[in-house]
Amino acid sequence: MNTLFDTLTGRIFDIKRCSVHDGSGIRTVVFLKGCFLRCRWCHNPESIDFQPQILFAEDKCTVCGDCVTVCPHECHTVSSGIHSFDRTDCMRCMKCVAACAFGALKESGSLYTIETILALLEKDRGYFAESGGGLTLSGGEPLAQPHFSIALLKAAKERGFHTCIETCGQVDFSFLEEAAHHTDIFLFDCKESDPARHKEYTGVDGLKIQDNLRRLDALVAKIILRCPIIPTYNDCPEHFDFIARFSEELKNVQEIHLMPFHPYASHKNKQLAEPYLMGDLPAPEKEQKQTWRDALQARVSRPVRL
Ligand code: SF4
Ligand code: SF4
Ligand code: SF4
């Protein structure tokens, strides 16, 4: 039976079925748009802005000119076989996206109802049951769209689905508290221990995040700590010591997951016409990642996974 909540909409930039990286078992991951942080290494730069955006893949563009014809604000131009896209006057009407037959223009951030997502979950109910999987909300920051995310978690739980939410923690605690009623596991980020460096790397000092994590732990919510490890930024003994101290202080951390840096956001920044801030920093080698895992595992009682 449909409820009023089932018709609530959220702005979503991707939905991935059959993921095995974002919680237990096989999962459907719903990526919500909008985040209060600005992590330099963000793997999903299209997730940060709350508004819909257009990704332009130059390598798919055939310079057909159809986007030029439909754009009411002359954002697209084709001249001497070269397509240019000036977003200054773009009103996000998405007419150019609809007109592009080659997939060179892609909208990031469509509206979905809870009903639509529940119908997607139903398709994988069998896989979830066999694998211990379910729904994961990710982003962006899911609780930056709190009413939608909490209603979706609630609706999914009521239908018997296992639920996870990945959060950066920079949200009003009341939203975490409410989400906890309908969430089996929190995937909670722990990015940097030093407040000044946290602010430099993400835009906020991280103290509210730490406080929220302590308060969430006190609610006996199951937590997996997710720690991005970025070479030359936070792959230092002081940060590993902090993760160890903090995780041991918390009662309900089940596991610690290290999330090694990968430069795959660079092409997305290019498609968004936004600067990529990580220069030519490469992904760490397998041996390096194992060294990080071992270094942290030696400091903590909970399992550390890559
Ligand atoms: S419609 Fe698509 S393929 Fe054609 S010029 Fe525009 S972006 Fe390129
Ligand atoms: S979204 Fe609309 S205004 Fe923006 S570039 Fe496309 S057609 Fe033009
Ligand atoms: S918290 Fe996550 S989504 Fe937000 S900017 Fe940082 S990495 Fe990106």
Short mmCIF file of C-alpha atoms and ligand atoms in Angstrom, two decimals:
data_model
loop_
_atom_site.label_atom_id
_atom_site.label_comp_id
_atom_site.label_asym_id
_atom_site.label_seq_id
_atom_site.Cartn_x
_atom_site.Cartn_y
_atom_site.Cartn_z
CA MET A 1 0.00 0.00 0.00
CA ASN A 2 1.35 3.41 -0.91
CA THR A 3 1.77 6.04 1.78
CA LEU A 4 2.31 9.76 1.55
CA PHE A 5 6.01 9.15 2.25
CA ASP A 6 6.39 6.86 -0.76
CA THR A 7 5.87 9.86 -3.03
CA LEU A 8 8.58 11.98 -1.32
CA THR A 9 11.38 12.77 -3.75
CA GLY A 10 15.14 12.90 -3.31
CA ARG A 11 17.80 14.21 -5.67
CA ILE A 12 19.96 11.26 -6.65
CA PHE A 13 22.97 11.13 -8.96
CA ASP A 14 23.39 7.37 -9.25
CA ILE A 15 21.92 4.05 -8.21
CA LYS A 16 24.17 0.98 -8.30
CA ARG A 17 22.69 -2.48 -7.99
CA CYS A 18 24.76 -5.52 -7.00
CA SER A 19 27.48 -3.56 -5.17
CA VAL A 20 29.65 -5.53 -2.76
CA HIS A 21 31.67 -2.64 -1.30
CA ASP A 22 29.21 -0.61 0.75
CA GLY A 23 28.03 -2.81 3.61
CA SER A 24 27.37 -6.54 4.01
CA GLY A 25 26.41 -8.82 1.12
CA ILE A 26 25.02 -7.68 -2.21
CA ARG A 27 23.59 -4.17 -2.01
CA THR A 28 21.71 -1.53 -3.93
CA VAL A 29 23.51 1.74 -3.31
CA VAL A 30 21.59 5.00 -3.70
CA PHE A 31 23.88 8.01 -4.12
CA LEU A 32 22.28 11.25 -2.95
CA LYS A 33 23.33 14.67 -4.15
CA GLY A 34 24.60 17.39 -1.83
CA CYS A 35 27.35 17.50 0.81
CA PHE A 36 28.48 20.03 3.43
CA LEU A 37 32.14 19.05 3.06
CA ARG A 38 34.59 19.80 0.25
CA CYS A 39 37.12 17.00 0.49
CA ARG A 40 39.99 17.61 -1.88
CA TRP A 41 40.13 13.95 -2.80
CA CYS A 42 36.35 13.48 -3.21
CA HIS A 43 35.80 10.49 -5.50
CA ASN A 44 32.36 11.72 -6.53
CA PRO A 45 32.74 15.45 -7.24
CA GLU A 46 29.32 15.49 -8.91
CA SER A 47 27.86 14.61 -5.50
CA ILE A 48 28.77 17.86 -3.74
CA ASP A 49 26.47 20.42 -5.39
CA PHE A 50 22.83 20.08 -4.30
CA GLN A 51 21.58 21.14 -7.74
CA PRO A 52 21.49 19.00 -10.88
CA GLN A 53 24.62 19.31 -13.02
CA ILE A 54 25.71 18.31 -16.51
CA LEU A 55 28.69 16.05 -17.14
CA PHE A 56 30.18 16.59 -20.60
CA ALA A 57 32.27 13.71 -22.00
CA GLU A 58 34.32 15.27 -24.77
CA ASP A 59 35.44 11.88 -26.10
CA LYS A 60 31.82 10.96 -26.90
CA CYS A 61 30.97 14.23 -28.64
CA THR A 62 30.57 13.93 -32.43
CA VAL A 63 30.18 17.71 -32.79
CA CYS A 64 26.72 17.15 -34.34
CA GLY A 65 25.45 20.50 -33.05
CA ASP A 66 22.06 19.26 -31.79
CA CYS A 67 22.69 20.76 -28.34
CA VAL A 68 23.38 24.13 -29.96
CA THR A 69 19.97 24.06 -31.64
CA VAL A 70 17.94 23.34 -28.50
CA CYS A 71 19.76 25.44 -25.87
CA PRO A 72 17.73 28.59 -25.12
CA HIS A 73 20.74 30.35 -23.58
CA GLU A 74 23.45 29.76 -26.20
CA CYS A 75 25.62 27.80 -23.79
CA HIS A 76 26.76 25.38 -26.50
CA THR A 77 28.63 26.44 -29.60
CA VAL A 78 30.20 24.48 -32.44
CA SER A 79 32.86 26.18 -34.50
CA SER A 80 35.54 24.79 -36.81
CA GLY A 81 34.67 21.25 -35.71
CA ILE A 82 35.07 22.04 -32.01
CA HIS A 83 32.25 21.94 -29.44
CA SER A 84 32.43 24.47 -26.57
CA PHE A 85 30.23 24.54 -23.47
CA ASP A 86 29.96 27.78 -21.45
CA ARG A 87 27.83 27.05 -18.33
CA THR A 88 27.57 30.68 -17.14
CA ASP A 89 23.95 31.22 -18.27
CA CYS A 90 22.82 27.59 -17.97
CA MET A 91 19.34 27.29 -16.42
CA ARG A 92 19.62 23.49 -16.00
CA CYS A 93 16.61 22.83 -18.22
CA MET A 94 18.34 19.66 -19.51
CA LYS A 95 17.08 20.16 -23.08
CA CYS A 96 20.61 19.63 -24.39
CA VAL A 97 20.95 16.37 -22.47
CA ALA A 98 17.73 15.08 -24.02
CA ALA A 99 18.90 16.18 -27.48
CA CYS A 100 22.34 14.55 -27.33
CA ALA A 101 21.99 11.15 -29.00
CA PHE A 102 25.61 10.17 -28.32
CA GLY A 103 25.62 10.23 -24.53
CA ALA A 104 28.16 13.06 -24.40
CA LEU A 105 25.92 15.09 -22.09
CA LYS A 106 24.64 13.44 -18.92
CA GLU A 107 22.43 14.83 -16.19
CA SER A 108 23.66 14.23 -12.65
CA GLY A 109 20.92 14.65 -10.06
CA SER A 110 17.44 13.45 -11.04
CA LEU A 111 14.47 13.27 -8.68
CA TYR A 112 13.36 9.80 -7.51
CA THR A 113 10.43 8.86 -5.33
CA ILE A 114 10.75 6.42 -2.44
CA GLU A 115 8.22 4.23 -4.26
CA THR A 116 10.55 3.97 -7.29
CA ILE A 117 13.51 2.95 -5.13
CA LEU A 118 11.46 0.40 -3.19
CA ALA A 119 10.43 -1.16 -6.50
CA LEU A 120 14.13 -1.44 -7.43
CA LEU A 121 14.90 -3.08 -4.08
CA GLU A 122 12.15 -5.64 -4.63
CA LYS A 123 13.93 -6.83 -7.80
CA ASP A 124 16.94 -7.89 -5.72
CA ARG A 125 15.15 -9.22 -2.66
CA GLY A 126 16.36 -12.75 -3.39
CA TYR A 127 20.02 -11.69 -3.69
CA PHE A 128 19.76 -9.67 -0.48
CA ALA A 129 18.31 -12.62 1.41
CA GLU A 130 21.01 -15.02 0.21
CA SER A 131 23.95 -12.66 0.83
CA GLY A 132 22.84 -10.64 3.87
CA GLY A 133 22.71 -7.53 1.69
CA GLY A 134 20.20 -4.72 1.30
CA LEU A 135 19.97 -0.97 0.82
CA THR A 136 22.87 1.48 1.34
CA LEU A 137 22.46 5.24 1.20
CA SER A 138 25.59 7.05 0.10
CA GLY A 139 26.47 10.31 -1.61
CA GLY A 140 27.28 13.07 -1.17
CA GLU A 141 25.91 13.16 2.34
CA PRO A 142 22.56 11.30 2.52
CA LEU A 143 21.52 13.23 5.63
CA ALA A 144 21.90 16.49 3.75
CA GLN A 145 18.48 15.42 2.39
CA PRO A 146 17.35 14.24 5.83
CA HIS A 147 13.60 13.84 5.42
CA PHE A 148 13.89 11.83 2.23
CA SER A 149 16.75 9.65 3.49
CA ILE A 150 15.15 8.88 6.84
CA ALA A 151 11.78 8.12 5.22
CA LEU A 152 13.51 5.84 2.71
CA LEU A 153 15.38 3.95 5.45
CA LYS A 154 12.14 3.58 7.41
CA ALA A 155 10.18 2.35 4.39
CA ALA A 156 12.94 -0.13 3.50
CA LYS A 157 13.09 -1.48 7.07
CA GLU A 158 9.31 -1.84 7.19
CA ARG A 159 9.57 -4.06 4.11
CA GLY A 160 12.25 -6.20 5.74
CA PHE A 161 15.36 -4.88 3.96
CA HIS A 162 18.73 -4.58 5.72
CA THR A 163 19.81 -0.91 5.75
CA CYS A 164 23.12 0.95 5.83
CA ILE A 165 23.92 4.62 5.59
CA GLU A 166 27.29 6.08 4.71
CA THR A 167 27.76 9.45 6.41
CA CYS A 168 30.54 11.99 6.73
CA GLY A 169 29.00 12.95 10.11
CA GLN A 170 28.83 16.70 9.40
CA VAL A 171 25.07 16.89 10.01
CA ASP A 172 22.67 17.89 12.74
CA PHE A 173 22.82 15.08 15.34
CA SER A 174 19.02 14.82 15.48
CA PHE A 175 19.09 13.41 11.93
CA LEU A 176 21.62 10.73 12.87
CA GLU A 177 19.53 9.90 15.93
CA GLU A 178 16.36 9.55 13.87
CA ALA A 179 18.15 7.56 11.16
CA ALA A 180 19.46 5.18 13.84
CA HIS A 181 15.90 3.90 14.42
CA HIS A 182 15.85 2.50 10.88
CA THR A 183 19.51 1.71 10.17
CA ASP A 184 21.31 -1.60 10.74
CA ILE A 185 24.85 -0.29 10.17
CA PHE A 186 26.40 3.16 9.89
CA LEU A 187 29.41 3.53 7.61
CA PHE A 188 30.94 6.54 9.35
CA ASP A 189 33.88 8.49 7.87
CA CYS A 190 37.01 9.33 9.86
CA LYS A 191 39.16 11.52 7.63
CA GLU A 192 41.79 13.42 9.62
CA SER A 193 42.66 13.80 13.29
CA ASP A 194 44.15 17.29 13.36
CA PRO A 195 41.41 20.01 13.28
CA ALA A 196 43.51 22.49 11.28
CA ARG A 197 44.41 19.89 8.65
CA HIS A 198 40.81 18.58 8.62
CA LYS A 199 39.67 22.11 7.82
CA GLU A 200 42.33 22.55 5.17
CA TYR A 201 41.44 19.25 3.45
CA THR A 202 37.64 19.23 3.83
CA GLY A 203 36.46 22.74 4.71
CA VAL A 204 35.44 21.93 8.33
CA ASP A 205 37.53 21.18 11.44
CA GLY A 206 35.99 17.76 12.13
CA LEU A 207 35.12 18.40 15.79
CA LYS A 208 31.35 18.22 15.25
CA ILE A 209 31.92 14.97 13.33
CA GLN A 210 33.84 13.46 16.26
CA ASP A 211 31.18 14.62 18.69
CA ASN A 212 28.40 13.15 16.53
CA LEU A 213 30.25 9.84 16.31
CA ARG A 214 30.57 9.63 20.10
CA ARG A 215 26.87 10.43 20.51
CA LEU A 216 25.86 7.90 17.87
CA ASP A 217 27.99 5.26 19.59
CA ALA A 218 26.17 6.00 22.84
CA LEU A 219 22.91 5.03 21.10
CA VAL A 220 24.37 1.54 20.57
CA ALA A 221 24.25 1.95 16.83
CA LYS A 222 26.45 -0.51 14.90
CA ILE A 223 29.27 1.39 13.24
CA ILE A 224 31.91 0.63 10.64
CA LEU A 225 34.61 3.32 10.58
CA ARG A 226 35.61 4.27 7.04
CA CYS A 227 39.00 5.94 6.86
CA PRO A 228 40.22 7.44 3.59
CA ILE A 229 44.00 7.12 3.53
CA ILE A 230 45.57 9.69 1.25
CA PRO A 231 49.34 9.51 0.64
CA THR A 232 51.19 12.62 1.85
CA TYR A 233 47.98 13.90 3.53
CA ASN A 234 47.03 11.54 6.35
CA ASP A 235 49.10 8.34 5.96
CA CYS A 236 51.15 9.30 9.03
CA PRO A 237 51.62 7.50 12.39
CA GLU A 238 49.85 10.34 14.27
CA HIS A 239 46.65 9.81 12.29
CA PHE A 240 46.83 6.04 12.69
CA ASP A 241 47.33 6.53 16.44
CA PHE A 242 44.25 8.75 16.49
CA ILE A 243 42.10 6.21 14.62
CA ALA A 244 43.27 3.56 17.07
CA ARG A 245 42.56 5.67 20.18
CA PHE A 246 39.21 6.87 18.92
CA SER A 247 37.94 3.49 17.72
CA GLU A 248 38.98 1.79 20.97
CA GLU A 249 37.14 4.47 22.95
CA LEU A 250 33.92 3.71 21.04
CA LYS A 251 31.89 0.69 22.13
CA ASN A 252 30.08 -0.20 18.92
CA VAL A 253 32.66 -0.07 16.15
CA GLN A 254 32.45 -3.45 14.41
CA GLU A 255 35.27 -3.01 11.89
CA ILE A 256 37.58 -0.38 10.45
CA HIS A 257 37.75 -0.05 6.67
CA LEU A 258 40.67 1.73 5.05
CA MET A 259 39.73 3.52 1.84
CA PRO A 260 42.96 4.12 -0.12
CA PHE A 261 43.13 7.13 -2.42
CA HIS A 262 42.37 6.66 -6.11
CA PRO A 263 42.65 9.40 -8.72
CA TYR A 264 39.57 8.38 -10.72
CA ALA A 265 37.74 11.60 -9.85
CA SER A 266 40.01 13.57 -12.17
CA HIS A 267 38.01 12.73 -15.30
CA LYS A 268 34.75 13.64 -13.53
CA ASN A 269 36.13 17.04 -12.50
CA LYS A 270 37.03 17.59 -16.15
CA GLN A 271 33.51 16.62 -17.25
CA LEU A 272 32.11 19.12 -14.74
CA ALA A 273 34.59 21.84 -15.82
CA GLU A 274 35.82 22.02 -12.22
CA PRO A 275 39.44 22.01 -11.02
CA TYR A 276 40.97 18.72 -9.85
CA LEU A 277 42.94 19.45 -6.67
CA MET A 278 45.05 16.31 -6.23
CA GLY A 279 47.60 17.03 -8.96
CA ASP A 280 49.34 13.89 -10.23
CA LEU A 281 49.14 11.98 -6.92
CA PRO A 282 49.00 8.30 -7.92
CA ALA A 283 46.98 5.49 -6.36
CA PRO A 284 49.06 3.64 -3.75
CA GLU A 285 50.57 0.25 -4.64
CA LYS A 286 49.11 -2.95 -3.19
CA GLU A 287 52.11 -3.37 -0.85
CA GLN A 288 51.64 0.17 0.49
CA LYS A 289 47.97 -0.49 1.26
CA GLN A 290 48.87 -3.70 3.07
CA THR A 291 51.48 -1.81 5.12
CA TRP A 292 48.79 0.68 6.20
CA ARG A 293 46.41 -2.13 7.12
CA ASP A 294 49.05 -3.94 9.16
CA ALA A 295 50.13 -0.71 10.89
CA LEU A 296 46.59 0.02 12.02
CA GLN A 297 45.74 -3.58 12.87
CA ALA A 298 48.73 -3.64 15.21
CA ARG A 299 47.13 -0.75 17.13
CA VAL A 300 43.47 -1.88 17.41
CA SER A 301 41.36 -4.82 18.58
CA ARG A 302 38.70 -4.55 15.84
CA PRO A 303 39.30 -6.09 12.38
CA VAL A 304 40.88 -3.70 9.88
CA ARG A 305 39.96 -4.29 6.22
CA LEU A 306 41.04 -2.79 2.92
S1 SF4 B 1 24.54 17.05 -29.00
FE1 SF4 B 1 26.10 15.83 -27.94
S2 SF4 B 1 27.37 14.97 -29.52
FE2 SF4 B 1 26.21 16.65 -30.45
S3 SF4 B 1 27.57 18.43 -30.25
FE3 SF4 B 1 26.23 18.42 -28.49
S4 SF4 B 1 27.42 17.33 -26.92
FE4 SF4 B 1 28.36 16.86 -28.88
S1 SF4 B 2 20.68 22.64 -19.50
FE1 SF4 B 2 19.41 23.99 -20.77
S2 SF4 B 2 20.31 26.01 -20.47
FE2 SF4 B 2 21.80 24.54 -19.73
S3 SF4 B 2 23.15 24.17 -21.44
FE3 SF4 B 2 21.55 22.62 -21.54
S4 SF4 B 2 19.95 23.42 -22.85
FE4 SF4 B 2 21.29 25.11 -22.27
S1 SF4 B 3 32.23 13.88 2.56
FE1 SF4 B 3 32.30 12.41 0.86
S2 SF4 B 3 30.91 13.25 -0.69
FE2 SF4 B 3 31.36 14.91 0.74
S3 SF4 B 3 33.05 15.99 -0.21
FE3 SF4 B 3 33.90 14.49 1.22
S4 SF4 B 3 34.34 12.67 0.00
FE4 SF4 B 3 32.94 13.99 -1.20
#
